[in-house]
XYZ file of C-alpha atoms in Angstrom:
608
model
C -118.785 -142.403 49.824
C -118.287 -142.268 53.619
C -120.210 -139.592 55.574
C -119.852 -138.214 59.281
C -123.174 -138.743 61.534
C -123.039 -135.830 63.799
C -125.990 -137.794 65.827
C -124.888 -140.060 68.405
C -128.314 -140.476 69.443
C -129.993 -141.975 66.536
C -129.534 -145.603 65.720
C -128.809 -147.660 62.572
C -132.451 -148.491 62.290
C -133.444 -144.853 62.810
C -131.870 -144.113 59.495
C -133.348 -144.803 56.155
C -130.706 -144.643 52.866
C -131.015 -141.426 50.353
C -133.174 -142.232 47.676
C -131.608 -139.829 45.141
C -128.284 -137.809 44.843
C -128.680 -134.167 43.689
C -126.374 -131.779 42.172
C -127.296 -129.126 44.385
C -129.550 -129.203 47.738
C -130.879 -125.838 49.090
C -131.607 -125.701 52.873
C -135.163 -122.929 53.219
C -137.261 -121.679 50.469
C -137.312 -117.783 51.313
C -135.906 -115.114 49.587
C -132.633 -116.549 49.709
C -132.924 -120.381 48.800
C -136.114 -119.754 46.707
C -134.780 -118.416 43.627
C -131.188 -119.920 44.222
C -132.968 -122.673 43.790
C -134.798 -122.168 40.918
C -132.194 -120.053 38.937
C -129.673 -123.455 39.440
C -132.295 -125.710 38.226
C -133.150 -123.577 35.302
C -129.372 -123.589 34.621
C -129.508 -127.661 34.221
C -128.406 -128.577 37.774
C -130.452 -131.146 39.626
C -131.486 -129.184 43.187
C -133.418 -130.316 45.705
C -135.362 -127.818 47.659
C -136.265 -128.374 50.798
C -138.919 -126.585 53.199
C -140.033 -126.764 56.429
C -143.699 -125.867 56.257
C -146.183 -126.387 53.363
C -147.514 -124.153 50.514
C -149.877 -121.981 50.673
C -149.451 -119.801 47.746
C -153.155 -120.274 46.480
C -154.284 -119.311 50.153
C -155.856 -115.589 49.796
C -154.487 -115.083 53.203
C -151.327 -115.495 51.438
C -151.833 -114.385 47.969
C -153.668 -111.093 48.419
C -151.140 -108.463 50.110
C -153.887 -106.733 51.625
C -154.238 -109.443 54.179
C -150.878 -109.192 55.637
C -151.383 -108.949 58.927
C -153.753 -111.747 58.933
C -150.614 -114.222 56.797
C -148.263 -113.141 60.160
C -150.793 -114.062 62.578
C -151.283 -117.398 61.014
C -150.957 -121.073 62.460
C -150.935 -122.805 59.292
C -147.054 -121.172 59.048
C -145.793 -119.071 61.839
C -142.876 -119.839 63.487
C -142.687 -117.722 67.055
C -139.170 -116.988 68.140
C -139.528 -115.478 71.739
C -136.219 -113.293 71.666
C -134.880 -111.019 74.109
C -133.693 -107.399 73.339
C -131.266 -106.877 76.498
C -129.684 -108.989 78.977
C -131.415 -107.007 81.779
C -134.273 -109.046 82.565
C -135.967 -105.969 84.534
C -135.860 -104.101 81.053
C -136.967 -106.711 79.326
C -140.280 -106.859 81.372
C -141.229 -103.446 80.683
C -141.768 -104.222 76.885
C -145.509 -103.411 76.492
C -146.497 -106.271 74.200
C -143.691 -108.894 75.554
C -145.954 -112.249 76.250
C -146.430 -115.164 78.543
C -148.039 -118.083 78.306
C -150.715 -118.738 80.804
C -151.227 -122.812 80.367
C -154.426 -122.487 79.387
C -153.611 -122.419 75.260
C -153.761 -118.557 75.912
C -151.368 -115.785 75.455
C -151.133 -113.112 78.262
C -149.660 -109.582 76.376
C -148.027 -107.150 78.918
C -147.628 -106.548 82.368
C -149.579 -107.974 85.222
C -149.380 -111.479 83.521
C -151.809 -114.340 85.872
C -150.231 -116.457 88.356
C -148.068 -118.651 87.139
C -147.889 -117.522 83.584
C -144.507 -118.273 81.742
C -142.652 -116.056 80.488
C -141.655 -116.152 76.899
C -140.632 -113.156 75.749
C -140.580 -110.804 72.784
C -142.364 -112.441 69.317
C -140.708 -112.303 66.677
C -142.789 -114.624 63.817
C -141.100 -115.731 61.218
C -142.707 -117.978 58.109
C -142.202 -121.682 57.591
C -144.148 -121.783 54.116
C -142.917 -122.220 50.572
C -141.259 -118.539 50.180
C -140.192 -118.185 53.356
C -141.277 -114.425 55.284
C -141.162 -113.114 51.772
C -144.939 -114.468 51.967
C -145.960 -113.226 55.737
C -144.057 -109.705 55.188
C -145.813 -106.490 53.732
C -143.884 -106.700 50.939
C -141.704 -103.519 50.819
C -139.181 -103.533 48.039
C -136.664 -101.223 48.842
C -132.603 -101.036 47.816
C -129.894 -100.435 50.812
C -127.671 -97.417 51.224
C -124.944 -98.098 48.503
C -122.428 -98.376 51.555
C -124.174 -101.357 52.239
C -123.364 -103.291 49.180
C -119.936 -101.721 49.293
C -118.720 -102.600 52.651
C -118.519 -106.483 51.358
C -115.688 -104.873 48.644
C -114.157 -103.181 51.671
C -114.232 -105.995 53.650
C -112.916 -108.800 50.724
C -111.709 -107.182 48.036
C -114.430 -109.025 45.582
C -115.580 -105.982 43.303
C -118.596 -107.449 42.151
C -119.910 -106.354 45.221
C -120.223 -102.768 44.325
C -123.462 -101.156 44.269
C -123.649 -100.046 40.380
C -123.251 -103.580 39.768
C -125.681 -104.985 42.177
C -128.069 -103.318 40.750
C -128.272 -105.327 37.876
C -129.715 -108.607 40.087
C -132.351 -106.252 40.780
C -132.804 -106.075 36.855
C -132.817 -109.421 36.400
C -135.519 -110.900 38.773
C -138.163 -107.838 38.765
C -141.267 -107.428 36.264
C -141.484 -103.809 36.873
C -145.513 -102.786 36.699
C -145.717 -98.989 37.405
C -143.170 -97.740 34.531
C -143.155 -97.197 30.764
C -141.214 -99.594 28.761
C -137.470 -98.192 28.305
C -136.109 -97.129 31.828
C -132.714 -99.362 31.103
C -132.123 -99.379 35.122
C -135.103 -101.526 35.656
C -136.353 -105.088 34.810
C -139.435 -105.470 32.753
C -139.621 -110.009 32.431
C -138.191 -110.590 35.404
C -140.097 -113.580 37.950
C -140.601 -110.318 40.581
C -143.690 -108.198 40.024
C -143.100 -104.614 41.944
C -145.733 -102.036 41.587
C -147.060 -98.746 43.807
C -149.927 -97.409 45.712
C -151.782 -94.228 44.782
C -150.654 -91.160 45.490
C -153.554 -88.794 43.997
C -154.553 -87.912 47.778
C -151.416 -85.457 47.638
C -153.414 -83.663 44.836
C -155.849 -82.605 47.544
C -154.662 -79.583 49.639
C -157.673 -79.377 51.768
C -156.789 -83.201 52.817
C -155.628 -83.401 56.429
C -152.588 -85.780 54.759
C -151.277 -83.296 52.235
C -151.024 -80.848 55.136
C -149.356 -83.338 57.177
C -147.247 -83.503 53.866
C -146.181 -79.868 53.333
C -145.001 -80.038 56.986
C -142.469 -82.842 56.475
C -141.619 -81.276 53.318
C -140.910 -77.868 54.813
C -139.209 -79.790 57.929
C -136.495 -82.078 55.425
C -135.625 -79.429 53.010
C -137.991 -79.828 50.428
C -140.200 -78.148 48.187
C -144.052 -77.794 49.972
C -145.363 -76.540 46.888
C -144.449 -79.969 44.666
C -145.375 -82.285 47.165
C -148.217 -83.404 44.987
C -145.090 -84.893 42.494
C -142.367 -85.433 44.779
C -144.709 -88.199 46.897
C -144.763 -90.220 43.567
C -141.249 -90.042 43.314
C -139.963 -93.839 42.072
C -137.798 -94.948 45.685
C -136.163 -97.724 43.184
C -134.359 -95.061 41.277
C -131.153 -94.977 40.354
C -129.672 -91.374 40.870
C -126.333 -89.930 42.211
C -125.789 -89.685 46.214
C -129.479 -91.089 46.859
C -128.512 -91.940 50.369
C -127.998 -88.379 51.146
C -131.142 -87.155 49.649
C -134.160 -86.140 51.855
C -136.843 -87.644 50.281
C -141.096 -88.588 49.891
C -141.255 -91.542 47.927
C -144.032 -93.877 46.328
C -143.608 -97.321 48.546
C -142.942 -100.266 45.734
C -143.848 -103.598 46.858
C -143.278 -107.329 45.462
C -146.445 -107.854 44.196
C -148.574 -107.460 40.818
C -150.740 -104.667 39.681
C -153.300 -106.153 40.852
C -151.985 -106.562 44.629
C -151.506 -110.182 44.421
C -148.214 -110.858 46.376
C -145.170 -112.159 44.660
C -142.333 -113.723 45.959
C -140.199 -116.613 45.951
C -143.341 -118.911 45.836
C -144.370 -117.754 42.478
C -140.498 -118.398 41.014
C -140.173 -122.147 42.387
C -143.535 -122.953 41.030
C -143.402 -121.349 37.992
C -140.008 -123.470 37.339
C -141.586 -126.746 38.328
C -144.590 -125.979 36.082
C -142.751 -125.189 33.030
C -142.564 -127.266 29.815
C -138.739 -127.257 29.851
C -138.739 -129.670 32.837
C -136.081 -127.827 34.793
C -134.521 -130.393 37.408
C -136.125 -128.810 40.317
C -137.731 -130.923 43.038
C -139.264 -129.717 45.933
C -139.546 -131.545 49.159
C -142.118 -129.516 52.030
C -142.613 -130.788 55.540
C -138.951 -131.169 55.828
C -136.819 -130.453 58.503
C -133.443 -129.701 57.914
C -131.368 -131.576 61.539
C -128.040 -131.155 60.160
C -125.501 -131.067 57.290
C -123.551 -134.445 56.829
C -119.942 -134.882 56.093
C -117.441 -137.017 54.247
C -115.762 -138.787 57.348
C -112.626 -138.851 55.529
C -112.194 -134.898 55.179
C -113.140 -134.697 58.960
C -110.117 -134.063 61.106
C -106.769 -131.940 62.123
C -105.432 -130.635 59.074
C -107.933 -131.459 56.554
C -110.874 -129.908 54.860
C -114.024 -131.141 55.815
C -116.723 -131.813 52.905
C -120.321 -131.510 53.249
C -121.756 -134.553 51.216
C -125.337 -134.295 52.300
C -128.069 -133.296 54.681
C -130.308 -135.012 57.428
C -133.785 -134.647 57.642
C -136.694 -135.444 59.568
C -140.033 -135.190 57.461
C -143.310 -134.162 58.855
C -145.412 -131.127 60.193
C -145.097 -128.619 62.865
C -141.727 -130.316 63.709
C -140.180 -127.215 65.074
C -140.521 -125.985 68.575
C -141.218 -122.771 66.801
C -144.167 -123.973 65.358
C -146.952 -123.164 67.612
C -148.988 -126.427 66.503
C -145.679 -128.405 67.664
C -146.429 -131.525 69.990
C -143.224 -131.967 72.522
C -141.853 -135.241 72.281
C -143.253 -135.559 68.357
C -141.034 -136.514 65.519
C -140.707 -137.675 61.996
C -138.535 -140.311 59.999
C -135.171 -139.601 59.784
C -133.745 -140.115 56.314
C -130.383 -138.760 54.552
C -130.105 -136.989 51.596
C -126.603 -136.691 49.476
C -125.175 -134.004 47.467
C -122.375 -133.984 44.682
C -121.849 -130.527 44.766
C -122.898 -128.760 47.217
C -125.705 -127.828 50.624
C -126.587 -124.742 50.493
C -128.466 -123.502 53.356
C -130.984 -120.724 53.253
C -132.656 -120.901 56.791
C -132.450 -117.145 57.899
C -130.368 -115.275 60.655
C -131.999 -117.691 63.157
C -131.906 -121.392 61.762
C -128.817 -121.131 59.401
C -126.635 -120.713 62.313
C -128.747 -122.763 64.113
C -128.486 -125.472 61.385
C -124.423 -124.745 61.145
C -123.509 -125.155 65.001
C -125.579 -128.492 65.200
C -123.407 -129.659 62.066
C -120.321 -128.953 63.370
C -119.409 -126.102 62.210
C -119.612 -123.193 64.666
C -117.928 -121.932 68.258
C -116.080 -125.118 69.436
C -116.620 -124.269 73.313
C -120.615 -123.564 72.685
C -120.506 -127.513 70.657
C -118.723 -129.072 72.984
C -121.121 -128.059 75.578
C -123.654 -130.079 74.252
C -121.846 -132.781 72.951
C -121.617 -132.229 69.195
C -118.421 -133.092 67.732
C -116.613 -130.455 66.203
C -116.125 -130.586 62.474
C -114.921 -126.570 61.790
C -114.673 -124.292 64.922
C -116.241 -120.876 63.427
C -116.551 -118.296 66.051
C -118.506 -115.899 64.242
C -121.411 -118.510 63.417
C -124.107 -116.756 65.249
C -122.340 -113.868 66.455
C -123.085 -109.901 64.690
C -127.060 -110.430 65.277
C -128.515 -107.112 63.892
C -131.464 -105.466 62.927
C -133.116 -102.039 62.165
C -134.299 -100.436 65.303
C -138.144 -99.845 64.854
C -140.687 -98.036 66.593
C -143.966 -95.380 66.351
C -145.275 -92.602 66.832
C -148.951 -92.824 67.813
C -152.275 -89.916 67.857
C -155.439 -90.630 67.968
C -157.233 -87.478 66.341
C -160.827 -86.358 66.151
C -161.948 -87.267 62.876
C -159.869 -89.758 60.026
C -157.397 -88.948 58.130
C -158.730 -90.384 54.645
C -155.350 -90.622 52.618
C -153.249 -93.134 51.510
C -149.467 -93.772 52.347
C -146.767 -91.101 52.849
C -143.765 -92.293 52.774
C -140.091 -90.651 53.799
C -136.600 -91.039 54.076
C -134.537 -88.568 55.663
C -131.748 -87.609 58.244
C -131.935 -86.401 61.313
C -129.704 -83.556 62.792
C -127.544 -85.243 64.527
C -126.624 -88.296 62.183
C -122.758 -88.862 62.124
C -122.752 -88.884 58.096
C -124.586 -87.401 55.278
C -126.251 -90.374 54.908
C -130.309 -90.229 55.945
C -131.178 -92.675 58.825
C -134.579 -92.793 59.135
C -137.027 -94.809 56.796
C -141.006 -93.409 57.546
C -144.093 -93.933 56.484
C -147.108 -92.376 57.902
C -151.029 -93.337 58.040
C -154.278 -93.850 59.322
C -153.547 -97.372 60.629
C -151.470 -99.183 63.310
C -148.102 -101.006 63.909
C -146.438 -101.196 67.445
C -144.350 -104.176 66.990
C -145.181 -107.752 67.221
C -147.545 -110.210 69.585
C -150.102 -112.634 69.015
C -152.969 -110.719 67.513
C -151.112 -107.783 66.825
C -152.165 -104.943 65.550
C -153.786 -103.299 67.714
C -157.205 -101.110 66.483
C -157.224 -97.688 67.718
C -160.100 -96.881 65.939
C -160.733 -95.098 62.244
C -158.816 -91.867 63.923
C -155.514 -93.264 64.765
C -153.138 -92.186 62.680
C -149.271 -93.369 63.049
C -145.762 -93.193 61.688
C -143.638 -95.707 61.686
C -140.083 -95.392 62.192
C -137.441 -97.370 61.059
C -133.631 -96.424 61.928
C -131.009 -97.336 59.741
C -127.289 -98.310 60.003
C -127.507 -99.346 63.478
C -124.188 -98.592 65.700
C -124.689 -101.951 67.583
C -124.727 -105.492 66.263
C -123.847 -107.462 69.064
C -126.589 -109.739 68.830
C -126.126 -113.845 69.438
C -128.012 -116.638 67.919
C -126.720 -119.429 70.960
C -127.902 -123.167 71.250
C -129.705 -124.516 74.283
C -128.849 -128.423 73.524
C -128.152 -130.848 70.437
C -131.933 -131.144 70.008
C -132.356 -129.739 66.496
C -136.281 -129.365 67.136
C -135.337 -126.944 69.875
C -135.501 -122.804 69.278
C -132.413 -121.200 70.238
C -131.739 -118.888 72.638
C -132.182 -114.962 70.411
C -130.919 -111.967 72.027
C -130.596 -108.630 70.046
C -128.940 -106.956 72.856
C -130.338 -103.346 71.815
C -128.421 -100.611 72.021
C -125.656 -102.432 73.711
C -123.253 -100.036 71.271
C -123.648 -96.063 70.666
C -126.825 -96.836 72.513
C -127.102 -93.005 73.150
C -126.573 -91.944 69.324
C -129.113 -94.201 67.955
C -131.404 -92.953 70.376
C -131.228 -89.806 70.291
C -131.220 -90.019 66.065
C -134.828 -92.212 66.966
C -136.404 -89.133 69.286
C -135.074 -86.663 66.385
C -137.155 -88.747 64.340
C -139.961 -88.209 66.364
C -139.768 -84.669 67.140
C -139.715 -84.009 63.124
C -143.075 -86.066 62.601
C -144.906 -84.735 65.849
C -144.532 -81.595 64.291
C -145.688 -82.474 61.147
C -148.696 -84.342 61.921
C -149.921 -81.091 64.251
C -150.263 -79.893 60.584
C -153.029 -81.960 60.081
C -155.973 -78.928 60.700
C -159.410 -79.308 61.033
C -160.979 -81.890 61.296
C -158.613 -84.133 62.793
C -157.138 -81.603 65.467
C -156.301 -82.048 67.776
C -154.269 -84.850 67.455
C -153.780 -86.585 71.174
C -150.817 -88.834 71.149
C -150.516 -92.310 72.407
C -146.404 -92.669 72.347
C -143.858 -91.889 72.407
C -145.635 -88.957 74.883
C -148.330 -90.449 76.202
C -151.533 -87.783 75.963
C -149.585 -85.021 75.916
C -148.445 -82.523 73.427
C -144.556 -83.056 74.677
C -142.661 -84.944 76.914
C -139.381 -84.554 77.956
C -135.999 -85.772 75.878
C -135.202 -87.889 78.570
C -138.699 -89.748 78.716
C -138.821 -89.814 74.915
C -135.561 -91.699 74.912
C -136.791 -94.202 77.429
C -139.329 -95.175 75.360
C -137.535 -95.859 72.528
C -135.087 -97.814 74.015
C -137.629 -100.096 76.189
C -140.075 -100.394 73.399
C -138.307 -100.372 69.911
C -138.823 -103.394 68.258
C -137.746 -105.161 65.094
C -138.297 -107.880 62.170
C -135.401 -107.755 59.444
C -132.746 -110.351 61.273
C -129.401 -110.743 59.726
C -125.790 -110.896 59.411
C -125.408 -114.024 62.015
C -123.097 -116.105 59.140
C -121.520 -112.433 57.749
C -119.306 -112.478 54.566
C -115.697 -111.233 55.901
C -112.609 -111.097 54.901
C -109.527 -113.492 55.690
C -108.272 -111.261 58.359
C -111.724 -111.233 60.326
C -111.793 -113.954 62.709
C -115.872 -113.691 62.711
C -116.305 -114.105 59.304
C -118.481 -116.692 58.660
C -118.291 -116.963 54.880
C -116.033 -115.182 51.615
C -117.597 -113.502 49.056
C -118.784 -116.438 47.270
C -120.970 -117.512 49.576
C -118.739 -120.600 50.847
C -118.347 -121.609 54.800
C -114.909 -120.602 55.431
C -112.767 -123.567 56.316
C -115.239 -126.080 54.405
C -115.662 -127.486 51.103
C -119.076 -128.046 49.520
C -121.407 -125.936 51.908
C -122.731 -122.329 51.740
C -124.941 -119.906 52.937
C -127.407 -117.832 50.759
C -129.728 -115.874 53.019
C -130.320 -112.528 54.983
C -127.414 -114.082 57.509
C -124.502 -113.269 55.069
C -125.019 -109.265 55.684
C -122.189 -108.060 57.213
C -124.594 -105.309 58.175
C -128.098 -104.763 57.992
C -128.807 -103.612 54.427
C -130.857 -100.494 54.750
C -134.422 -100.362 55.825
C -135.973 -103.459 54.713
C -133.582 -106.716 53.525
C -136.391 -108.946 51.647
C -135.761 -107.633 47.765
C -131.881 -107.078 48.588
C -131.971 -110.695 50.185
C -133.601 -112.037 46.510
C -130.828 -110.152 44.817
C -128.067 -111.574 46.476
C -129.635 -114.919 46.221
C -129.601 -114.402 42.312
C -125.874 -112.932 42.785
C -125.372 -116.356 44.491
C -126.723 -118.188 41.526
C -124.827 -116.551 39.056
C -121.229 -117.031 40.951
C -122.246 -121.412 42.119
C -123.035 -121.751 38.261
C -119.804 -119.805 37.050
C -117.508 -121.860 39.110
C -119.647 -125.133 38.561
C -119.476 -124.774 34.843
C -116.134 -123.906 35.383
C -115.299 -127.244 36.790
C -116.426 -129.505 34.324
């Protein structure tokens, strides 16, 4: 079989022939290629799976949730992506934790940075490791808005997207370890362990949290009386107009009952390991460079074919990684496919991985010299995310409680639905830097915020040359859309849970807070706002290669998964959202990975 080089550069003896030909190669281990992967070998397919990084699911830093912010901090596997939120470069300077490097091997966090520091930006870490983020991440297993899942009908017609059927993916992969036997919503031998945090704190009345509690409760329309039940209240339940329900909830997570993590890791090794001998062979240390293509499908009129992938093996290959060596690189070796690539690299390197293949904007390729195999223009284009921020008091004494968490709407939300995902605490979490979090001390106590549904996603995932061991150029552009809306729903936020947490009595009044007011009991709207829209932050990237339909010029890929305009090649990752799926995309990412599974082995088998 012919193939297209898309690598001018490289010469003959550069090159090394494929050793094997798989059925099926998947581009990223994470939540998307992870079980893809391992649900298509398990089905008798022979898939490669290749990952950038190593393994480190023995590592406690890994394995045991608790040390979460300790896996995300991590050289052995970070990736730093220094993004940008605006394209005001004064606005962007006036992020609190946004970082330069000073030369020295040091990071400088803030303003005032040393002469000549560089500027890098805003971190945002993602995971090269066997799993993907799904083993840096605190694990939060949540389900989107049902709108979410439903706007991919909308948008292509495919009814499988609905939300009462999605549901059933969830089914599939999860080993369910908080409920009784019998709930016929929920999966009980699934490869996905989910389980809870206590909630007997809320039992207390004299504890500073369950006053905190009866405040919210009072403030969102719910009983104060029953908050002792309603904070146990199972947030993967399936019940009627959910998204319009002010509600506590008991946090699941993907891990075990015993807070061991579980993710994608465990399901790849668990399918190598077993006695069956499922064709699944995993390759680490490998970066993907770039998809290859049957030559004779490339050109006016016909359909290319992806055939294959290049790769260049070795560590800390990526500019991302922050153990990366300029100027060092690996053998470069090809790697065919019969069927198809599938490529799982996340809303930053899946585009990334696309545009240096080919397939992408033809004016941004031809800028650097890449020859173009599909011109795409919505490959790296509708970069969203949830908008994310605190609010921060340091009180007088701790507040000894667990979790509360809370979704709910604010007052001036455009639907019924509830926009705001919260959970509150005695610990810290103001975004992302090297070394974050910062410790307040035992009496800080914060809520997070996360806003849903976003009004803007007019982010861009752009190249800055051919190189693929370069980072691209990430800007969220914040707010660029309805900027006023979402902010004003984020302050709302805000001015519920400053109330609340003034509810805390004796002895952790009085509460002094940190931000959005800084030391003061209030601040006005206008400073609230400006807060919020200079220091929000974020870590749940998608929809840069979005399913659309055939009337969407931007649409990156149909239903099934499949690169529009091109045979053999798909994407299976948190990318293909059209929109950000509700507060937290890692569980809905592993479901539509094993939706992805199930439709590439119903048309394979259908083939034969």
């Amino acid at each position: 079989m012919r193939y297209r080089m898309l690598s001018l550069a490289l010469s003959a003896a550069a090159v090394r022939a494929a050793a094997t030909t798989y059925d099926y190669i998947v581009v990223g281990s994470g939540p998307g290629g992870g079980p893809l992967a391992a649900e298509l070998a398990r089905a008798g397919f022979s898939t490669l799976l290749l990952e950038a990084g190593g393994d480190e699911g023995d590592n406690p830093t890994y394995a045991d949730l608790m040390n979460f912010n300790e896996a995300a901090n991590d050289e052995a596997t970070r990736w730093d992506f220094w993004v940008k939120h605006s394209d005001d470069p004064e606005r962007e300077l006036k992020f609190e934790h946004t970082v330069y490097d000073t030369g020295d091997g040091t990071f400088h966090i803030g303003p005032d940075p040393p002469e000549g520091a560089k500027h890098l930006g805003i971190q945002y870490p993602r995971a090269a490791v066997l799993g993907g983020c799904a083993m840096h991440n605190a694990a939060v297993c949540t389900l989107p808005a049902d709108d979410d899942w439903n706007i991919i009908v909308n948008k292509t017609g495919d009814t499988s997207w609905e939300a009462d059927n999605m549901r059933k993916y969830l089914k599939k992969m999860e080993r369910v370890q908080y409920l009784a036997a019998g709930n016929p919503d929920r999966g009980y031998d699934g490869w996905l362990a989910t389980s809870v945090g206590d909630t007997s704190w809320a039992k207390n009345n004299s504890n500073p949290q369950t006053r905190i509690a009866k405040k919210v409760a009072e403030l969102t329309g719910q009983d104060p009386e029953n908050v002792a039940s309603l904070v146990g209240t199972d947030i993967l339940a399936k019940a009627d107009k959910m998204d319009e329900k002010n509600s506590f909830y008991n946090m699941a997570q993907h891990m075990d009952s015993q807070g061991k993590r579980n993710s994608p890791n465990n399901y790849v090794r668990a399918t190598i390991a077993d006695p069956a001998k499922y064709p699944l062979t995993l390759q680490l240390h490998t970066l993907v460079t770039r998809v290859l293509f049957d030559e004779a499908t490339v050109g006016e009129g016909k359909t290319p074919r992806a055939i294959g992938v290049e790769v260049m093996e070795g560590p800390s290959l990526y500019g991302a990684d922050p153990k990366h060596v300029k100027g060092t690189k690996g053998p470069v070796s090809q790697i065919l496919a019969k069927r198809e690539v599938i490529v799982a690299g996340g809303a930053f390197n899946s585009p990334q991985i696309l545009k240096l293949s080919g397939v992408g904007p033809a004016d941004e390729l031809k800028k650097f010299g890449i020859p173009v195999v599909k011109d795409l223009p919505g490959v790296g284009e509708n970069l969203g995310d949830n908008y994310e921020g605190s609010l921060l008091a340091l009180g007088q004494a701790p507040v000894e409680a667990g979790l509360m968490t809370l979704l709910f709407r604010t007052p001036s939300a455009p639907d019924k639905k509830r926009n705001i995902f919260t959970w509150c605490g005695a610990f810290s979490f103001e975004g992302f830097w090297p070394g974050f979090p910062t410790d307040h001390g035992p009496t800080q106590y914060t809520c997070a915020i996360v806003h849903m549904q976003p009004k803007s996603q007019t982010g861009t995932v752009k190249l800055v040359s051919a190189n693929p061991q370069d980072t691209p150029d990430i800007n969220f552009r914040f707010f660029d859309k309805h900027g006023d809306q979402d902010l004003k729903e984020l302050v709302e936020a805000a001015d519920i849970l400053r109330e609340a947490i003034h509810a805390a009595g004796p002895p952790v009044q009085p509460l002094v807070e940190q931000h959005p007011c800084k030391q003061t009991l209030n601040c006005t709207f206008e400073e609230k706002k400006e807060y919020f829209k200079t220091q929000a932050y974020s870590h749940h990237a998608t929809s840069t290669c979005a399913i659309g339909g055939d009337d969407d010029k931007f649409a990156v890929l149909d239903s099934k998964f499949r690169v529009r305009g091109v045979a053999g090649l798909r994407v299976v990752d948190a990318s293909a959202f059209p929109v950000v799926p509700g507060a937290f995309p890692s569980c809905p990412t592993m479901m539509l990975s094993v939706k992805a599974a199930e439709d590439i082995i119903a048309e394979a088998k259908g083939q034969k």
